[in-house]
Coordinates of C-alpha atoms in Angstrom, one line a residue:
M720 CA 27.3 74.4 29.8
P721 CA 25.8 74.3 33.3
C722 CA 27.3 72.1 36.0
L723 CA 25.2 69.0 36.7
L724 CA 25.3 67.4 40.1
A725 CA 25.4 63.7 40.4
P726 CA 22.1 62.2 41.5
K727 CA 23.6 61.0 44.9
A728 CA 24.7 64.6 45.7
L729 CA 21.2 65.9 45.0
G730 CA 19.8 63.7 47.7
Q731 CA 22.4 64.5 50.3
Q732 CA 21.0 66.2 53.5
A733 CA 22.7 66.7 56.9
L734 CA 21.5 64.5 59.8
P735 CA 19.0 66.4 62.0
E736 CA 19.6 67.5 65.6
T737 CA 16.9 67.2 68.2
F738 CA 16.1 69.5 71.2
I739 CA 13.6 69.4 74.0
D740 CA 12.2 72.9 74.7
A741 CA 9.7 72.0 77.3
Q742 CA 9.4 69.0 79.6
P743 CA 8.1 68.1 83.1
P744 CA 10.0 69.2 86.2
A745 CA 12.4 66.7 87.8
S746 CA 9.6 65.6 90.2
T747 CA 5.9 66.2 89.7
F748 CA 2.7 64.8 91.1
V749 CA 1.0 65.2 87.7
P750 CA 0.2 61.8 86.2
A751 CA 0.9 63.1 82.6
A752 CA 3.7 64.8 80.8
Y753 CA 3.8 67.6 78.3
F754 CA 6.7 68.1 75.8
V755 CA 7.7 70.6 73.2
F756 CA 10.4 69.5 70.7
D757 CA 12.6 71.4 68.2
T758 CA 15.1 70.6 65.5
D759 CA 17.5 72.4 63.2
Q760 CA 15.6 71.1 60.1
P761 CA 12.2 72.8 60.0
L762 CA 10.5 70.1 57.8
A763 CA 11.6 67.2 60.0
T764 CA 9.2 65.1 62.0
F765 CA 9.6 63.4 65.3
E766 CA 9.7 59.9 66.7
C767 CA 9.4 59.1 70.4
R768 CA 9.6 56.2 72.9
Y769 CA 9.2 56.2 76.7
A770 CA 9.1 53.8 79.6
L771 CA 9.6 53.5 83.3
A772 CA 13.3 53.7 84.2
G773 CA 14.9 50.2 84.3
N774 CA 12.5 48.8 81.7
A775 CA 13.4 48.2 78.1
L776 CA 12.4 51.1 75.8
P777 CA 10.1 50.1 73.0
A778 CA 10.8 50.9 69.3
F779 CA 10.5 54.5 68.1
T780 CA 7.1 55.5 66.7
P781 CA 6.0 58.8 65.2
C782 CA 4.8 61.4 67.7
T783 CA 3.2 64.8 67.7
N784 CA 4.8 68.1 68.6
P785 CA 3.8 69.2 71.2
L786 CA 3.4 65.8 72.8
V787 CA 1.1 64.8 75.8
V788 CA 1.9 61.5 77.5
P789 CA -1.1 60.6 79.6
D790 CA -1.9 58.0 82.4
L791 CA 1.5 57.7 83.9
S792 CA 2.0 55.6 87.1
A793 CA 4.2 56.6 90.0
G794 CA 7.9 56.2 89.3
D795 CA 10.9 57.4 87.3
W796 CA 10.3 57.9 83.6
V797 CA 12.5 58.2 80.6
L798 CA 11.6 59.6 77.2
E799 CA 13.7 59.7 74.0
V800 CA 12.8 61.7 71.0
R801 CA 14.6 62.0 67.6
A802 CA 14.0 64.2 64.6
V803 CA 13.6 62.5 61.2
N804 CA 14.4 64.5 58.0
G805 CA 12.7 64.3 54.6
T806 CA 14.9 61.5 53.4
G807 CA 14.0 59.3 56.4
A808 CA 17.4 59.9 58.2
A809 CA 17.1 60.1 62.0
D810 CA 19.1 61.9 64.5
P811 CA 21.6 59.2 65.7
S812 CA 21.7 60.8 69.2
P813 CA 18.1 61.3 70.4
A814 CA 17.3 63.9 73.0
V815 CA 16.5 62.4 76.4
A816 CA 14.2 63.6 79.2
T817 CA 13.9 62.0 82.7
W818 CA 11.4 62.9 85.4
E819 CA 9.7 61.4 88.5
V820 CA 5.9 61.1 88.9
T821 CA 5.1 61.0 92.7
L822 CA 1.2 61.3 92.6
A823 CA 1.7 63.4 95.8
V824 CA 0.4 66.9 96.3
P825 CA 3.3 69.4 96.7
A826 CA 4.5 70.2 100.2
G827 CA 2.7 73.1 101.9
T828 CA -0.8 72.1 101.0
A829 CA -1.7 70.8 104.4
T830 CA -0.6 73.7 106.7
L831 CA -3.5 76.2 106.8
L832 CA -5.7 76.3 109.8
Q833 CA -9.4 76.7 110.3
D834 CA -10.2 77.2 113.9
G835 CA -7.2 75.2 114.8
V836 CA -7.9 72.3 112.5
P837 CA -5.2 71.7 109.8
F838 CA -5.8 71.1 106.2
P839 CA -6.0 67.4 105.4
T840 CA -2.7 66.0 104.5
L841 CA -2.4 64.6 101.0
G842 CA 1.1 63.2 101.0
V843 CA 2.7 60.1 99.5
E844 CA 0.9 58.0 102.1
D845 CA -2.4 59.2 100.8
V846 CA -2.1 58.2 97.2
A847 CA -5.3 56.2 97.4
Q848 CA -7.2 59.2 98.7
L849 CA -5.6 61.4 96.0
N850 CA -6.7 59.1 93.2
D851 CA -10.2 58.5 94.6
D852 CA -11.1 62.0 95.8
V853 CA -9.2 64.5 93.6
N854 CA -10.2 65.1 90.1
S855 CA -7.5 66.6 87.8
F856 CA -8.5 68.9 84.9
Y857 CA -6.1 70.4 82.4
I858 CA -5.9 73.7 80.6
N859 CA -3.7 74.6 77.6
P860 CA -4.1 78.2 76.3
N861 CA -2.7 77.0 72.9
A862 CA -5.3 74.3 72.4
A863 CA -7.3 74.7 69.2
S864 CA -10.7 74.5 71.0
N865 CA -12.1 74.6 74.5
G866 CA -12.3 70.9 75.4
T867 CA -13.6 68.8 78.3
G868 CA -10.6 69.3 80.6
G869 CA -8.8 66.0 80.0
I870 CA -5.1 65.8 79.4
L871 CA -5.8 65.0 75.7
D872 CA -8.7 67.4 75.4
P873 CA -7.8 70.4 77.7
F874 CA -9.7 73.6 78.3
N875 CA -8.3 76.6 76.6
Q876 CA -10.3 79.3 78.5
L877 CA -9.3 80.0 82.1
D878 CA -12.5 81.6 83.3
Y879 CA -14.6 78.7 81.9
A880 CA -12.2 76.1 83.4
L881 CA -12.4 77.6 86.9
Q882 CA -16.2 77.6 86.7
Q883 CA -16.1 73.8 86.2
L884 CA -14.2 73.1 89.4
N885 CA -16.0 71.6 92.4
P886 CA -14.5 70.8 95.9
A887 CA -11.6 68.3 95.5
D888 CA -11.0 69.3 91.9
R889 CA -7.6 70.4 90.7
L890 CA -6.8 72.5 87.6
I891 CA -3.4 72.0 86.1
L892 CA -2.0 74.7 83.9
L893 CA 0.0 73.4 81.0
P894 CA 2.8 75.5 79.5
G895 CA 1.6 78.6 77.6
E896 CA 0.8 82.3 78.0
Y897 CA -2.4 83.1 80.0
S898 CA -3.9 86.6 79.6
E899 CA -7.3 86.4 81.5
T900 CA -8.1 87.9 84.8
V901 CA -10.8 86.4 87.1
I902 CA -13.0 87.3 90.0
L903 CA -13.7 84.2 92.0
T904 CA -17.0 85.1 93.7
N905 CA -20.3 83.4 94.3
D906 CA -22.6 86.3 93.6
N907 CA -23.6 84.7 90.3
S908 CA -23.1 81.0 91.3
M909 CA -20.6 80.5 88.6
Y910 CA -17.7 79.6 91.0
K911 CA -17.8 77.2 93.9
A912 CA -16.1 77.3 97.3
G913 CA -13.8 74.5 98.4
T914 CA -14.2 72.7 101.7
A915 CA -11.9 71.9 104.6
N916 CA -11.5 68.3 103.4
H917 CA -11.6 69.1 99.7
P918 CA -10.0 72.4 98.7
I919 CA -10.0 73.5 95.1
Q920 CA -6.5 73.7 93.6
V921 CA -5.0 75.7 90.8
I922 CA -1.5 74.5 90.0
G923 CA 1.0 75.6 87.4
T924 CA 3.6 73.6 85.5
P925 CA 6.9 75.1 84.3
G926 CA 6.3 77.3 81.3
A927 CA 2.8 78.3 82.3
V928 CA 3.0 82.1 82.7
F929 CA 0.3 84.8 83.3
K930 CA 0.7 87.9 81.2
P931 CA -2.6 89.8 81.8
G932 CA -3.9 91.7 78.8
S933 CA -6.1 94.0 80.9
S934 CA -6.0 95.9 84.1
S935 CA -9.7 95.1 84.9
P936 CA -10.4 93.5 87.3
E937 CA -7.4 94.7 89.3
A938 CA -6.0 91.2 90.0
V939 CA -5.3 88.1 87.9
F940 CA -7.0 86.2 90.7
Q941 CA -9.4 88.2 92.9
V942 CA -10.4 85.6 95.5
E943 CA -13.6 86.0 97.4
L944 CA -14.3 82.3 98.2
P945 CA -12.9 80.0 100.8
W946 CA -10.7 76.9 100.5
W947 CA -8.9 77.7 97.3
Q948 CA -5.2 76.9 96.8
F949 CA -2.8 78.3 94.3
Q950 CA 0.6 76.7 93.7
G951 CA 3.5 77.0 91.3
L952 CA 2.0 79.9 89.3
E953 CA 4.2 82.5 87.5
F954 CA 3.1 86.1 86.8
D955 CA 5.0 88.4 84.4
F956 CA 3.6 91.9 84.4
Y957 CA 6.2 93.5 82.2
D958 CA 4.5 95.9 79.7
P959 CA 6.6 96.3 76.5
D960 CA 4.3 99.2 75.4
S961 CA 4.8 101.3 78.6
S962 CA 6.2 104.8 78.0
N963 CA 7.5 105.2 81.6
G964 CA 8.8 101.7 82.3
E965 CA 5.8 100.7 84.5
G966 CA 4.6 97.1 84.3
K967 CA 0.9 96.1 84.1
P968 CA -1.2 97.7 86.9
V969 CA -2.5 94.4 88.2
H970 CA -2.1 92.4 91.4
A971 CA -1.3 88.7 91.1
F972 CA -3.7 88.0 93.9
L973 CA -6.3 90.2 95.7
T974 CA -8.2 88.5 98.5
K975 CA -11.3 90.2 100.0
N976 CA -14.8 89.8 101.3
S977 CA -17.5 88.8 98.8
L978 CA -20.5 91.1 98.5
F979 CA -22.7 87.9 98.5
S980 CA -23.8 85.8 101.4
S981 CA -26.3 83.0 101.5
P982 CA -28.7 82.3 104.4
T983 CA -26.5 79.4 105.5
F984 CA -23.0 80.5 104.6
E985 CA -21.1 83.7 104.3
Y986 CA -18.7 83.5 101.3
T987 CA -15.4 85.2 102.3
A988 CA -11.8 84.9 101.3
A989 CA -10.9 82.4 104.0
D990 CA -8.5 79.4 104.2
I991 CA -6.5 80.3 101.2
L992 CA -3.0 79.1 100.2
I993 CA -0.7 80.9 97.9
D994 CA 2.5 78.8 97.6
S995 CA 5.6 78.6 95.4
C996 CA 4.5 81.3 93.0
K997 CA 6.7 83.8 91.2
L998 CA 5.5 87.3 90.4
Y999 CA 7.4 90.3 89.1
D1000 CA 7.6 93.6 87.2
G1001 CA 4.2 95.0 88.0
S1002 CA 3.0 98.5 89.0
K1003 CA 0.5 97.4 91.7
N1004 CA 1.3 95.5 94.9
G1005 CA 2.3 91.9 94.2
I1006 CA -0.2 90.4 96.6
S1007 CA -2.9 92.4 98.4
V1008 CA -4.7 90.9 101.4
S1009 CA -7.8 93.0 101.9
Q1010 CA -10.7 93.4 104.2
G1011 CA -12.4 90.2 105.5
T1012 CA -9.6 87.8 104.6
K1013 CA -9.0 85.1 107.2
N1014 CA -6.7 82.1 107.5
L1015 CA -4.4 82.9 104.6
K1016 CA -0.9 81.6 104.0
I1017 CA 1.7 83.0 101.5
S1018 CA 4.7 80.8 101.4
N1019 CA 7.8 80.0 99.3
C1020 CA 7.0 82.7 96.7
E1021 CA 9.5 85.0 94.9
I1022 CA 8.1 88.5 94.6
Y1023 CA 10.1 91.3 93.0
H1024 CA 10.2 94.6 91.0
F1025 CA 6.7 96.0 91.8
R1026 CA 7.2 99.7 91.0
T1027 CA 5.4 102.8 89.9
A1028 CA 6.5 106.0 88.1
N1029 CA 4.2 108.0 90.4
T1030 CA 6.5 109.6 93.0
N1031 CA 3.6 110.1 95.4
T1032 CA 3.0 106.4 96.0
E1033 CA 4.9 103.2 96.1
K1034 CA 4.2 99.5 95.6
H1035 CA 4.9 96.7 97.9
G1036 CA 5.6 93.0 97.6
V1037 CA 2.8 91.9 100.1
V1038 CA 0.3 94.3 101.7
I1039 CA -2.0 93.1 104.5
R1040 CA -4.8 95.5 105.2
A1041 CA -7.2 96.2 108.1
D1042 CA -9.9 93.8 109.2
T1043 CA -7.9 90.7 108.4
E1044 CA -6.8 87.9 110.7
S1045 CA -4.8 84.7 111.1
L1046 CA -2.4 85.3 108.3
S1047 CA 1.1 83.8 107.7
V1048 CA 3.8 85.1 105.4
E1049 CA 6.7 82.6 105.5
G1050 CA 9.7 81.4 103.5
N1051 CA 9.3 84.0 100.8
L1052 CA 12.0 85.8 98.8
I1053 CA 11.0 89.4 98.3
Y1054 CA 13.2 92.2 96.9
G1055 CA 13.6 95.2 94.6
N1056 CA 10.2 96.8 95.1
D1057 CA 9.9 100.6 95.4
G1058 CA 7.9 100.4 98.7
D1059 CA 8.2 97.7 101.4
A1060 CA 8.7 94.0 101.1
I1061 CA 5.9 93.4 103.6
Q1062 CA 3.5 96.0 104.9
V1063 CA 0.8 95.4 107.5
N1064 CA -1.6 98.3 108.0
G1065 CA -4.9 99.4 109.6
S1066 CA -7.3 102.2 109.5
E1067 CA -4.6 104.8 109.1
A1068 CA -4.2 103.7 105.5
N1069 CA -7.8 104.5 104.8
P1070 CA -8.9 107.7 106.6
G1071 CA -12.5 107.6 107.5
N1072 CA -12.6 103.8 108.3
V1073 CA -13.7 102.6 111.6
A1074 CA -10.9 103.3 114.1
D1075 CA -10.8 99.8 115.5
Q1076 CA -10.1 98.0 112.2
F1077 CA -6.8 96.2 112.4
A1078 CA -4.9 93.3 110.9
T1079 CA -4.7 90.7 113.7
D1080 CA -2.7 87.6 114.4
V1081 CA -0.1 87.9 111.7
S1082 CA 3.1 85.7 111.5
I1083 CA 6.1 86.9 109.3
F1084 CA 8.9 84.4 109.5
G1085 CA 11.6 82.7 107.6
N1086 CA 11.6 85.2 104.8
H1087 CA 14.6 86.6 102.9
L1088 CA 13.9 90.3 102.3
H1089 CA 16.4 92.7 100.7
S1090 CA 16.9 95.8 98.5
D1091 CA 13.5 97.3 98.5
I1092 CA 13.4 101.1 98.4
E1093 CA 11.7 101.6 101.7
N1094 CA 11.5 99.0 104.5
A1095 CA 11.7 95.3 104.8
V1096 CA 8.7 95.0 107.3
D1097 CA 6.4 98.0 108.0
I1098 CA 3.9 97.4 110.8
K1099 CA 1.3 100.0 111.1
S1100 CA -2.0 99.8 113.2
S1101 CA -2.3 96.1 113.9
R1102 CA -2.5 93.6 116.7
D1103 CA -0.6 90.5 117.6
V1104 CA 2.2 90.4 114.9
D1105 CA 5.2 88.1 115.3
I1106 CA 8.2 88.8 113.1
F1107 CA 10.9 86.2 113.6
D1108 CA 13.7 84.3 111.9
N1109 CA 13.9 86.6 108.9
L1110 CA 17.0 87.5 106.9
I1111 CA 16.9 91.3 106.2
H1112 CA 19.5 93.4 104.4
Q1113 CA 20.3 96.2 102.0
Y1114 CA 17.7 98.7 103.2
N1115 CA 20.0 101.7 102.6
L1116 CA 19.0 102.8 99.1
V1117 CA 17.4 105.9 100.6
E1118 CA 17.6 107.7 103.9
D1119 CA 15.5 106.1 106.6
G1120 CA 15.5 102.6 104.9
E1121 CA 14.7 100.4 107.9
G1122 CA 14.8 96.7 108.5
V1123 CA 11.6 96.7 110.7
V1124 CA 9.5 99.8 111.5
I1125 CA 6.6 99.7 114.0
H1126 CA 4.4 102.8 114.3
Y1127 CA 0.8 104.2 114.5
D1128 CA -1.4 102.1 116.8
A1129 CA 0.5 98.9 116.6
Q1130 CA 0.1 96.7 119.7
D1131 CA 1.5 93.4 120.9
I1132 CA 4.3 93.2 118.3
S1133 CA 7.3 90.8 118.7
V1134 CA 10.6 91.2 116.7
R1135 CA 12.8 88.2 117.5
R1136 CA 15.7 86.1 116.2
N1137 CA 16.1 88.1 113.0
H1138 CA 19.4 88.7 111.3
I1139 CA 19.4 92.4 110.1
F1140 CA 22.4 94.0 108.4
D1141 CA 23.3 96.7 105.9
C1142 CA 20.3 98.8 106.7
F1143 CA 20.1 102.6 107.3
K1144 CA 18.4 101.7 110.6
G1145 CA 17.8 98.3 112.1
V1146 CA 14.5 98.2 114.2
V1147 CA 12.5 101.5 114.7
I1148 CA 9.5 102.2 116.9
N1149 CA 7.7 105.6 116.5
R1150 CA 4.3 107.2 116.5
G1151 CA 3.8 107.9 112.8
K1152 CA 2.0 110.8 111.1
T1153 CA -1.6 111.1 109.9
P1154 CA -1.6 110.4 106.1
G1155 CA -1.9 113.6 104.1
T1156 CA -1.4 116.0 107.0
G1157 CA 1.9 115.3 108.6
V1158 CA 0.2 115.7 112.1
P1159 CA 1.4 113.1 114.6
W1160 CA -0.9 110.1 114.9
P1161 CA -3.1 110.4 118.1
T1162 CA -1.9 107.2 119.6
H1163 CA 1.4 105.4 119.8
P1164 CA 2.6 101.8 119.7
S1165 CA 2.5 99.7 122.8
D1166 CA 3.6 96.3 124.1
I1167 CA 6.5 95.9 121.7
T1168 CA 9.3 93.3 122.3
I1169 CA 12.6 93.4 120.5
E1170 CA 14.5 90.2 121.5
R1171 CA 17.5 88.2 120.5
N1172 CA 18.1 89.9 117.1
F1173 CA 21.5 90.1 115.5
L1174 CA 21.9 93.6 114.0
D1175 CA 25.1 94.5 112.0
G1176 CA 25.2 98.0 110.5
S1177 CA 28.1 97.3 108.1
V1178 CA 28.7 93.9 106.5
N1179 CA 29.1 94.5 102.7
E1180 CA 29.4 98.3 102.8
P1181 CA 31.6 99.2 105.8
T1182 CA 32.1 102.8 104.7
L1183 CA 28.4 103.8 105.0
V1184 CA 27.2 105.2 108.3
R1185 CA 24.2 103.6 109.9
P1186 CA 22.8 106.0 112.5
R1187 CA 20.6 103.6 114.6
G1188 CA 20.6 99.9 115.4
I1189 CA 17.5 99.9 117.6
Q1190 CA 15.5 103.1 118.0
V1191 CA 12.6 103.3 120.4
G1192 CA 10.5 106.4 120.8
D1193 CA 6.8 107.3 121.3
C1194 CA 6.0 103.9 122.7
S1195 CA 4.8 102.3 125.9
L1196 CA 5.7 98.9 127.3
A1197 CA 8.8 98.5 125.1
T1198 CA 11.1 95.6 125.9
V1199 CA 14.6 95.5 124.3
V1200 CA 16.5 92.5 125.6
H1201 CA 19.2 90.0 124.6
N1202 CA 20.1 91.6 121.3
I1203 CA 23.6 92.0 119.7
T1204 CA 24.4 95.1 117.8
L1205 CA 27.6 95.8 115.7
H1206 CA 28.8 98.8 113.8
W1207 CA 26.0 101.4 114.4
L1208 CA 26.6 105.1 115.0
V1209 CA 24.2 104.8 118.0
P1210 CA 23.4 101.1 118.7
I1211 CA 20.4 101.8 121.0
T1212 CA 18.3 105.0 121.2
I1213 CA 15.4 105.3 123.6
T1214 CA 13.4 108.6 123.7
D1215 CA 10.3 109.8 125.4
P1216 CA 9.6 113.2 123.6
D1217 CA 6.8 114.2 126.0
Q1218 CA 9.1 113.7 129.0
T1219 CA 6.2 112.5 131.0
T1220 CA 5.5 109.4 133.1
S1221 CA 2.4 108.6 131.1
Y1222 CA 4.5 106.1 129.2
N1223 CA 5.0 102.8 131.0
P1224 CA 8.6 101.9 131.8
Y1225 CA 10.9 100.6 129.1
I1226 CA 13.0 97.5 129.7
C1227 CA 16.4 97.5 128.2
A1228 CA 18.5 94.6 129.5
N1229 CA 21.1 92.0 128.7
N1230 CA 22.0 93.4 125.3
L1231 CA 25.5 93.0 123.9
I1232 CA 27.0 96.1 122.0
V1233 CA 30.1 95.6 119.9
D1234 CA 32.3 98.2 118.2
P1235 CA 30.2 101.3 118.8
E1236 CA 31.5 104.0 116.4
A1237 CA 30.4 106.9 118.6
L1238 CA 27.6 107.1 121.2
V1239 CA 26.6 103.8 122.5
F1240 CA 23.1 104.9 123.5
E1241 CA 20.9 108.0 123.7
I1242 CA 18.2 108.0 126.3
D1243 CA 15.8 110.9 126.7
S1244 CA 13.1 109.6 129.0
A1245 CA 11.5 110.4 132.3
D1246 CA 12.6 107.1 133.7
A1247 CA 16.0 107.0 132.0
E1248 CA 18.0 105.8 135.1
D1249 CA 15.7 102.8 135.4
I1250 CA 15.9 101.4 131.9
L1251 CA 19.7 100.7 131.8
D1252 CA 20.3 97.2 133.0
G1253 CA 22.5 94.5 131.7
L1254 CA 23.9 96.2 128.7
L1255 CA 27.3 94.9 127.7
V1256 CA 29.8 97.0 125.6
A1257 CA 33.0 96.2 123.8
S1258 CA 34.9 99.3 122.6
P1259 CA 38.5 100.4 122.0
T1260 CA 37.9 103.6 124.1
A1261 CA 35.7 104.8 126.9
V1262 CA 32.0 104.5 126.0
S1263 CA 29.9 107.7 125.7
G1264 CA 26.2 108.0 126.1
T1265 CA 23.7 110.6 127.0
I1266 CA 20.9 110.5 129.5
G1267 CA 18.7 113.6 129.0
N1268 CA 21.1 116.4 128.4
E1269 CA 23.9 114.9 130.4
T1270 CA 26.7 113.0 128.8
K1271 CA 28.1 110.1 130.7
L1272 CA 31.2 108.0 130.1
Y1273 CA 31.6 104.3 130.9
T1274 CA 34.6 102.2 131.0
T1275 CA 35.6 99.8 128.2
W1276 CA 34.5 96.2 128.4
I1277 CA 36.6 93.6 126.6
S1278 CA 36.3 90.0 127.6
V1279 CA 38.9 87.4 126.7
P1280 CA 38.8 83.7 127.7
T1281 CA 41.4 84.2 130.5
T1282 CA 39.6 87.0 132.2
P1283 CA 35.9 86.4 131.7
F1284 CA 34.7 88.4 134.7
L1285 CA 35.4 92.1 135.0
N1286 CA 33.9 94.8 137.1
D1287 CA 32.2 97.8 135.4
S1288 CA 31.1 95.6 132.6
Y1289 CA 27.4 96.6 132.5
F1290 CA 26.1 100.1 131.8
G1291 CA 25.4 101.9 135.0
D1292 CA 27.2 104.0 137.6
G1293 CA 30.3 101.8 137.8
S1294 CA 29.2 99.8 140.7
A1295 CA 27.6 96.9 138.8
T1296 CA 29.5 93.7 138.4
M1297 CA 29.3 90.4 136.6
Q1298 CA 30.2 88.5 139.6
N1299 CA 27.2 86.2 139.4
S1300 CA 27.0 85.9 135.6
N1301 CA 28.9 84.3 132.8
I1302 CA 29.0 85.1 129.1
C1303 CA 28.1 82.9 126.2
D1304 CA 28.6 85.6 123.6
W1305 CA 32.0 87.1 124.0
I1306 CA 34.5 89.4 122.2
L1307 CA 38.0 88.5 121.2
P1308 CA 40.7 91.1 121.8
W1309 CA 40.6 94.4 119.9
P1310 CA 41.2 95.6 117.2
S1311 CA 39.5 92.7 115.4
P1312 CA 36.5 91.7 117.5
T1313 CA 35.0 88.5 116.4
L1314 CA 31.5 87.6 117.7
K1315 CA 31.2 84.0 118.9
D1316 CA 28.1 82.3 120.2
S1317 CA 29.5 79.3 121.9
G1318 CA 26.2 77.7 123.0
V1319 CA 27.8 76.7 126.3
A1320 CA 28.4 78.6 129.5
Y1321 CA 31.7 79.7 130.8
P1322 CA 33.0 77.1 133.2
G1323 CA 32.8 77.7 136.9
S1324 CA 30.1 80.3 137.0
T1325 CA 26.5 80.4 137.9
P1326 CA 23.7 81.0 137.0
V1327 CA 23.6 80.1 133.3
P1328 CA 24.2 83.3 131.4
D1329 CA 21.7 85.1 129.2
I1330 CA 23.5 88.0 127.6
G1331 CA 23.0 88.7 123.9
I1332 CA 21.4 86.2 121.6
C1333 CA 22.7 83.0 123.1
E1334 CA 20.0 80.8 124.7
H1335 CA 20.4 77.8 127.1

């Protein structure tokens, strides 16, 4: 006969376990919370309770999954959730979430400039203004219907939601997958421009990810209106259906002039913030800053793996094009693209354009750039570009991978205080070639300063040969001063291919060269004898260099604390001395030179030194 179970055994069921799959970040300005729960028993329901930290938690009550907790005040919050199975048994160990509500806009919102006037600061001290002046709307792509934009009745269509925004409005993206692409333009009056005091904000929460389903338009956000801010957005361009491994051919952002202008206001891509965004795996450039863009800041973003299968082109992390001005690229992590991390170009990128179109007033600073196929920073025809305080490395994947390259008609370019290592070449200046023809560009860079950079050819890969630390050619008004170079085949190269005096003099002074593997310098210039001044060399053997076709040898310079002043310590004809100088960057005895920047002058010597990167 069949085995019959006792009635008690028939009702037995294991206690459920509870998990929190989505919750607010540790600190958020959003006055509401969004949760997604899970359990090991599919038919179980959930009970929740929450309160400000330090207050007694109320009794558990049934709650939905997902759960939205609205109308939260500033402070630290605690939520507990437990699964309840079909017999009414609850998880004895509820899952717990903790988070902070600040009611303050994320840092970085207040740093753009418009004619020298900063964005209004909306910080912790401005909670009243935030509550009174900023209207928050919500969007959830998984919502059953397109609501009114409230936290309990969110929009579910991105394009529609953006059309509802007015100055001082904020759209908060709840977790989910977003597939729409949008052109923010005023040619049809659907979208509004923000204002200096009341920008329009689009802000993502963790788990909100853009996965565009179309390549038209060519960007998820094509921005043609002023005073829009985008923060905390994630873009995943991976294409599982691609036959060649390419991601979706869509930019995350494309900023450009609108075709529309009113009698009283010209709508352009101006005063735009792109902050704390993550974008990856596409086959177009990550961010494209196009004609007409003004006062744009790209900060604190992670941009990687923008690549194409087309061997005749490459894709970059950030591209800044001609006829743009007052731009800042700061604090970003950019890597693994098949072109440059950051490229700034002019008319040479678009043959036939007006010859005097340039990107102007560009700051590139505080970025971590590594492992792109081409260069970290590529400066083409542009004006007034400042590249400083960047960490640049691993540009040796192909020959001619360069930390910073400056060419075409670039003018007034500064490269300073960067740490550059493990690159095929460190900093390079040259003329460039006309796209598509290979003919040298008709003009050359001018007014270039390379100052106080630390360039090490071999840090993680000491067996690879790096041919040039600093290479200057086809340039006028080049200044190379106060740099430190280590482990380059030729630390400094200066060439004047035309051998004419049409190039203004170079200045090459007060640089410190350590451990040259072969030639210390190559100088092929009409004014070669005039550009050697204040170079300091540490080498185990006599130093070899060339001026024109003549090879010259210079004596070794090694400084130790007991003998800080030696004759023949500068490049020159052997008569130069250091009698009136002292050294703040010095070399410990060979064969293990260790660079030290003391920050103080050697005692008993005047004036205060200025050799290498040390500043006083």
